Amino acid sequence: LLSSYEDRSASGCSQVQLGFRYESRDQRFIVYIMQLSNCSALFLPADQKMHVRMAVLPPVQATHCLFRTRGLLPQDVVAINEVFGMQTSHNGLRQKTLRVDICNTSKSGHEECLAGAQISLADVSCSQERHTKWYNLLSRLHMSEINNK
Amino acid sequence: LLSSYEDRSASGCSQVQLGFRYESRDQRFIVYIMQLSNCSALFLPADQKMHVRMAVLPPVQATHCLFRTRGLLPQDVVAINEVFGMQTSHNGLRQKTLRVDICNTSKSGHEECLAGAQISLADVSCSQERHTKWYNLLSRLHMSEINNK
């Protein structure tokens, strides 16, 4: 466990830890937004807050598919522990993609994305167990870089 | 297998099948771009070609991190079978994200992304085995939608 933590710390990228569970009885998909690590890689000024924005896409009409956590101060490791749930069939869910973005709000009130992960839900299992995993966050800067090559 | 194919066909989203392998002897990461399914969801005119663009990000200087397949005609299932390889340490690789985009080239010569997947490489294993998986492709339209909410 320590070596896995060291690998993360040595990295250039921030990471987000997420947990997934699909409750077949209630047809409910639950995402646990657990923590962020290596936030210094987001290059956010120390006094500015950030938040996690999550969306299950493509959106289903009349279903709440967008979620934002509370504001968070950037530290090396940030505990979040917020939970997002949505109603969906298992087959419907498996056609979806989860988009997770770390955002901050500029002084003008505009939401800006700093980095994000995108997770295909094609193989979310139907078990009651929670599956937890760390995901690398890709900076928005690198996304725009490849669009100019 | 049939039921898994039916689920995909019934879906609103296109999918890409990728295979991953890390060769520790040669410190080489290999991506197999195998096939696309349900391409009609990309809404590309039938006579226009598309291609797959792949990037390992953030880029390492002096390392070739961007790859494009040949042009492909949109059909329901498109076999691609192209291979991309790059030199990297295993620890370095685990800080990266693979971005896969389905693009077409407009008449003006500009590359346009139609849909994409983004895959955290945080848990790519060091085994010689090839791990194959289908990933949902998220349309660019839905990405811009959430940025306006």
Short mmCIF file of C-alpha atoms in Angstrom, two decimals:
data_model
loop_
_atom_site.label_atom_id
_atom_site.label_comp_id
_atom_site.label_asym_id
_atom_site.label_seq_id
_atom_site.Cartn_x
_atom_site.Cartn_y
_atom_site.Cartn_z
CA LEU A 1 0.00 0.00 0.00
CA LEU A 2 2.82 2.37 0.84
CA SER A 3 4.53 1.78 -2.47
CA SER A 4 1.30 2.43 -4.31
CA TYR A 5 0.99 5.70 -2.41
CA GLU A 6 4.58 6.62 -3.23
CA ASP A 7 3.97 5.98 -6.90
CA ARG A 8 1.04 8.33 -6.83
CA SER A 9 2.93 11.04 -4.98
CA ALA A 10 5.84 10.89 -7.38
CA SER A 11 3.49 11.39 -10.28
CA GLY A 12 2.82 14.48 -12.31
CA CYS A 13 -0.92 13.88 -12.23
CA SER A 14 -3.66 14.32 -9.68
CA GLN A 15 -5.95 11.39 -8.99
CA VAL A 16 -9.51 10.90 -7.83
CA GLN A 17 -10.72 7.88 -5.88
CA LEU A 18 -14.23 6.74 -6.80
CA GLY A 19 -16.46 3.89 -5.71
CA PHE A 20 -19.29 2.41 -7.79
CA ARG A 21 -22.25 0.29 -6.83
CA TYR A 22 -25.37 -0.73 -8.72
CA GLU A 23 -28.36 -1.66 -6.56
CA SER A 24 -30.49 -3.88 -8.78
CA ARG A 25 -33.38 -4.02 -6.28
CA ASP A 26 -33.91 -0.25 -6.47
CA GLN A 27 -32.41 0.15 -9.97
CA ARG A 28 -30.09 2.71 -8.50
CA PHE A 29 -26.51 3.60 -9.49
CA ILE A 30 -24.42 5.05 -6.69
CA VAL A 31 -21.09 6.85 -7.04
CA TYR A 32 -18.93 7.52 -3.97
CA ILE A 33 -16.63 10.50 -4.50
CA MET A 34 -14.01 9.57 -1.94
CA GLN A 35 -10.83 11.64 -2.19
CA LEU A 36 -8.36 13.52 -4.35
CA SER A 37 -4.60 13.12 -4.23
CA ASN A 38 -1.67 15.14 -5.51
CA CYS A 39 -3.77 18.25 -5.97
CA SER A 40 -0.69 20.44 -6.43
CA ALA A 41 -0.66 19.18 -10.02
CA LEU A 42 -3.87 21.15 -10.58
CA PHE A 43 -1.94 24.44 -10.14
CA LEU A 44 -4.77 26.09 -8.24
CA PRO A 45 -3.82 29.06 -5.99
CA ALA A 46 -3.84 27.91 -2.32
CA ASP A 47 -6.66 30.25 -1.29
CA GLN A 48 -9.03 29.28 -4.11
CA LYS A 49 -11.63 26.58 -3.66
CA MET A 50 -12.35 23.83 -6.14
CA HIS A 51 -15.20 21.35 -6.47
CA VAL A 52 -15.83 18.07 -8.23
CA ARG A 53 -18.46 18.08 -10.98
CA MET A 54 -19.84 14.75 -12.06
CA ALA A 55 -22.15 13.90 -14.94
CA VAL A 56 -23.61 10.65 -16.26
CA LEU A 57 -23.76 11.10 -20.04
CA PRO A 58 -25.56 11.14 -22.43
CA PRO A 59 -28.18 12.61 -20.09
CA VAL A 60 -31.58 10.97 -19.73
CA GLN A 61 -34.33 13.53 -19.82
CA ALA A 62 -36.01 14.17 -16.49
CA THR A 63 -33.21 12.39 -14.64
CA HIS A 64 -30.84 14.34 -12.50
CA CYS A 65 -27.47 13.50 -14.08
CA LEU A 66 -25.27 16.37 -12.90
CA PHE A 67 -23.79 16.62 -9.42
CA ARG A 68 -21.39 19.04 -7.73
CA THR A 69 -19.60 18.53 -4.41
CA ARG A 70 -19.10 21.29 -1.85
CA GLY A 71 -16.13 23.64 -2.28
CA LEU A 72 -12.77 22.12 -1.32
CA LEU A 73 -9.47 23.75 -0.43
CA PRO A 74 -6.54 22.29 -2.41
CA GLN A 75 -4.27 20.18 -0.18
CA ASP A 76 -2.09 17.26 -1.10
CA VAL A 77 -4.82 14.81 -0.14
CA VAL A 78 -8.42 16.03 0.04
CA ALA A 79 -11.08 13.85 1.68
CA ILE A 80 -14.46 14.37 0.02
CA ASN A 81 -16.78 11.50 0.97
CA GLU A 82 -19.85 12.63 -0.91
CA VAL A 83 -22.35 10.32 -2.56
CA PHE A 84 -24.31 10.70 -5.78
CA GLY A 85 -27.17 8.40 -6.75
CA MET A 86 -29.39 8.12 -9.80
CA GLN A 87 -32.24 5.94 -10.99
CA THR A 88 -31.46 3.89 -14.11
CA SER A 89 -31.83 0.40 -15.52
CA HIS A 90 -28.66 -1.67 -15.60
CA ASN A 91 -28.75 -1.94 -19.39
CA GLY A 92 -29.28 1.79 -19.70
CA LEU A 93 -26.38 2.48 -17.37
CA ARG A 94 -24.03 0.33 -19.44
CA GLN A 95 -24.46 2.70 -22.41
CA LYS A 96 -23.31 5.66 -20.34
CA THR A 97 -20.06 7.43 -19.59
CA LEU A 98 -19.22 9.09 -16.30
CA ARG A 99 -17.44 12.39 -16.69
CA VAL A 100 -15.65 13.68 -13.56
CA ASP A 101 -14.13 17.18 -13.62
CA ILE A 102 -12.23 19.16 -11.03
CA CYS A 103 -13.48 22.73 -11.43
CA ASN A 104 -13.05 26.09 -9.83
CA THR A 105 -15.22 29.14 -10.03
CA SER A 106 -13.54 32.24 -11.42
CA LYS A 107 -14.11 35.68 -9.95
CA SER A 108 -16.58 36.38 -12.74
CA GLY A 109 -18.64 33.39 -11.58
CA HIS A 110 -17.74 31.19 -14.55
CA GLU A 111 -17.07 27.48 -13.84
CA GLU A 112 -13.68 26.42 -15.21
CA CYS A 113 -12.49 22.82 -15.58
CA LEU A 114 -8.92 22.18 -14.48
CA ALA A 115 -8.65 18.45 -15.07
CA GLY A 116 -10.89 15.45 -15.55
CA ALA A 117 -11.41 11.75 -15.93
CA GLN A 118 -13.89 9.95 -18.15
CA ILE A 119 -15.06 6.50 -17.27
CA SER A 120 -16.93 4.14 -19.59
CA LEU A 121 -19.70 2.41 -17.63
CA ALA A 122 -19.96 -0.43 -20.18
CA ASP A 123 -18.86 -3.02 -17.62
CA VAL A 124 -20.39 -1.82 -14.35
CA SER A 125 -21.41 -5.03 -12.63
CA CYS A 126 -24.76 -5.69 -11.06
CA SER A 127 -23.38 -6.83 -7.70
CA GLN A 128 -24.14 -5.14 -4.41
CA GLU A 129 -20.43 -4.68 -3.67
CA ARG A 130 -18.77 -1.31 -3.91
CA HIS A 131 -15.86 -1.23 -6.38
CA THR A 132 -13.27 1.39 -5.50
CA LYS A 133 -10.52 2.66 -7.78
CA TRP A 134 -8.10 5.55 -8.30
CA TYR A 135 -8.31 7.35 -11.66
CA ASN A 136 -5.69 9.65 -13.17
CA LEU A 137 -6.93 13.16 -13.90
CA LEU A 138 -5.95 14.64 -17.22
CA SER A 139 -5.28 18.36 -17.31
CA ARG A 140 -7.44 20.41 -19.68
CA LEU A 141 -4.26 21.93 -21.09
CA HIS A 142 -3.16 18.59 -22.53
CA MET A 143 -6.56 18.05 -24.08
CA SER A 144 -6.36 21.29 -26.03
CA GLU A 145 -2.73 20.54 -26.97
CA ILE A 146 -3.61 17.44 -28.99
CA ASN A 147 -6.38 19.30 -30.79
CA ASN A 148 -3.72 21.53 -32.32
CA LYS A 149 -1.41 18.77 -33.58
CA LEU B 1 -21.67 -13.35 -26.08
CA LEU B 2 -24.75 -12.81 -28.21
CA SER B 3 -26.58 -11.03 -25.41
CA SER B 4 -23.60 -8.78 -24.86
CA TYR B 5 -23.65 -7.94 -28.58
CA GLU B 6 -27.39 -7.26 -28.45
CA ASP B 7 -26.95 -4.90 -25.54
CA ARG B 8 -24.38 -2.96 -27.51
CA SER B 9 -26.50 -2.80 -30.63
CA ALA B 10 -29.52 -1.56 -28.73
CA SER B 11 -27.44 1.24 -27.28
CA GLY B 12 -27.36 4.85 -28.20
CA CYS B 13 -23.58 4.96 -28.04
CA SER B 14 -20.77 3.76 -30.25
CA GLN B 15 -18.05 1.65 -28.72
CA VAL B 16 -14.39 0.97 -29.36
CA GLN B 17 -12.64 -2.29 -28.54
CA LEU B 18 -9.07 -1.88 -27.31
CA GLY B 19 -6.40 -4.26 -26.08
CA PHE B 20 -3.53 -3.32 -23.76
CA ARG B 21 -0.23 -5.02 -23.01
CA TYR B 22 2.87 -3.84 -21.20
CA GLU B 23 6.10 -5.64 -22.17
CA SER B 24 8.37 -5.17 -19.17
CA ARG B 25 11.41 -6.69 -20.93
CA ASP B 26 11.38 -3.97 -23.60
CA GLN B 27 9.61 -1.34 -21.44
CA ARG B 28 7.05 -1.06 -24.16
CA PHE B 29 3.33 -0.25 -23.95
CA ILE B 30 1.23 -1.63 -26.75
CA VAL B 31 -2.33 -0.67 -27.65
CA TYR B 32 -4.36 -2.78 -30.08
CA ILE B 33 -7.09 -0.74 -31.77
CA MET B 34 -9.37 -3.60 -32.64
CA GLN B 35 -12.84 -2.51 -33.79
CA LEU B 36 -15.67 -0.01 -33.57
CA SER B 37 -19.32 -0.90 -33.12
CA ASN B 38 -22.61 0.96 -33.54
CA CYS B 39 -20.98 3.66 -35.67
CA SER B 40 -24.36 5.01 -36.76
CA ALA B 41 -24.45 6.82 -33.41
CA LEU B 42 -21.58 8.98 -34.68
CA PHE B 43 -23.92 10.56 -37.27
CA LEU B 44 -21.23 10.66 -39.95
CA PRO B 45 -22.45 10.85 -43.59
CA ALA B 46 -22.04 7.41 -45.22
CA ASP B 47 -19.51 8.58 -47.82
CA GLN B 48 -17.22 10.34 -45.35
CA LYS B 49 -14.23 8.61 -43.83
CA MET B 50 -13.30 8.71 -40.18
CA HIS B 51 -10.16 7.70 -38.31
CA VAL B 52 -9.18 6.91 -34.75
CA ARG B 53 -6.75 9.31 -33.07
CA MET B 54 -4.98 8.09 -29.96
CA ALA B 55 -2.76 9.98 -27.55
CA VAL B 56 -0.94 9.00 -24.37
CA LEU B 57 -1.10 12.10 -22.15
CA PRO B 58 0.53 14.13 -20.67
CA PRO B 59 3.06 13.75 -23.51
CA VAL B 60 6.67 12.87 -22.75
CA GLN B 61 9.03 15.02 -24.73
CA ALA B 62 10.82 13.23 -27.57
CA THR B 63 8.40 10.32 -27.32
CA HIS B 64 5.91 9.68 -30.05
CA CYS B 65 2.61 9.84 -28.16
CA LEU B 66 0.11 10.54 -30.94
CA PHE B 67 -1.17 7.96 -33.38
CA ARG B 68 -3.78 7.98 -36.14
CA THR B 69 -5.29 4.97 -37.90
CA ARG B 70 -6.01 4.84 -41.62
CA GLY B 71 -9.29 6.27 -42.87
CA LEU B 72 -12.33 4.09 -42.21
CA LEU B 73 -15.77 4.04 -43.79
CA PRO B 74 -18.58 4.11 -41.22
CA GLN B 75 -20.36 0.76 -41.01
CA ASP B 76 -22.19 -0.82 -38.12
CA VAL B 77 -19.08 -2.75 -37.13
CA VAL B 78 -15.69 -1.57 -38.39
CA ALA B 79 -12.66 -3.84 -38.05
CA ILE B 80 -9.50 -1.80 -37.53
CA ASN B 81 -6.74 -4.07 -36.20
CA GLU B 82 -3.98 -1.50 -35.94
CA VAL B 83 -1.28 -1.48 -33.29
CA PHE B 84 0.40 1.43 -31.53
CA GLY B 85 3.48 1.01 -29.36
CA MET B 86 5.51 3.39 -27.23
CA GLN B 87 8.58 3.20 -25.00
CA THR B 88 7.90 4.04 -21.34
CA SER B 89 8.68 2.82 -17.84
CA HIS B 90 5.83 1.05 -16.08
CA ASN B 91 5.71 3.67 -13.33
CA GLY B 92 5.71 6.45 -15.88
CA LEU B 93 2.88 4.79 -17.77
CA ARG B 94 0.74 4.55 -14.65
CA GLN B 95 0.63 8.36 -14.42
CA LYS B 96 -0.80 8.64 -17.93
CA THR B 97 -4.20 8.81 -19.53
CA LEU B 98 -5.06 7.38 -22.92
CA ARG B 99 -7.32 9.59 -24.97
CA VAL B 100 -9.07 7.90 -27.92
CA ASP B 101 -11.08 10.03 -30.35
CA ILE B 102 -13.07 9.18 -33.43
CA CYS B 103 -12.37 12.01 -35.87
CA ASN B 104 -13.15 13.02 -39.39
CA THR B 105 -11.44 15.51 -41.63
CA SER B 106 -13.61 18.33 -42.84
CA LYS B 107 -13.44 19.64 -46.41
CA SER B 108 -11.27 22.50 -45.19
CA GLY B 109 -8.75 19.95 -43.89
CA HIS B 110 -9.53 20.53 -40.22
CA GLU B 111 -9.64 17.46 -37.95
CA GLU B 112 -12.92 17.27 -36.04
CA CYS B 113 -13.61 14.99 -33.07
CA LEU B 114 -16.97 13.25 -33.13
CA ALA B 115 -16.76 11.16 -29.97
CA GLY B 116 -14.15 9.85 -27.58
CA ALA B 117 -13.14 7.75 -24.63
CA GLN B 118 -10.58 8.56 -21.96
CA ILE B 119 -8.87 5.77 -20.09
CA SER B 120 -6.83 6.17 -16.91
CA LEU B 121 -3.72 3.98 -17.15
CA ALA B 122 -3.23 4.01 -13.35
CA ASP B 123 -3.79 0.28 -13.11
CA VAL B 124 -2.24 -1.13 -16.29
CA SER B 125 -0.69 -4.38 -15.16
CA CYS B 126 2.83 -5.50 -15.94
CA SER B 127 1.83 -8.91 -17.30
CA GLN B 128 2.55 -10.12 -20.80
CA GLU B 129 -1.12 -10.88 -21.39
CA ARG B 130 -3.26 -8.69 -23.61
CA HIS B 131 -6.31 -7.25 -21.81
CA THR B 132 -9.18 -6.53 -24.17
CA LYS B 133 -12.22 -4.40 -23.40
CA TRP B 134 -15.05 -2.44 -25.02
CA TYR B 135 -15.32 1.25 -24.09
CA ASN B 136 -18.33 3.53 -24.59
CA LEU B 137 -17.64 6.57 -26.76
CA LEU B 138 -19.03 9.86 -25.54
CA SER B 139 -20.21 12.29 -28.19
CA ARG B 140 -18.52 15.70 -28.22
CA LEU B 141 -21.96 17.29 -28.19
CA HIS B 142 -22.66 15.98 -24.70
CA MET B 143 -19.32 17.26 -23.46
CA SER B 144 -20.09 20.79 -24.51
CA GLU B 145 -23.63 20.48 -23.09
CA ILE B 146 -22.45 20.03 -19.51
CA ASN B 147 -20.10 22.98 -19.83
CA ASN B 148 -23.11 25.22 -20.27
CA LYS B 149 -25.07 24.00 -17.23
#
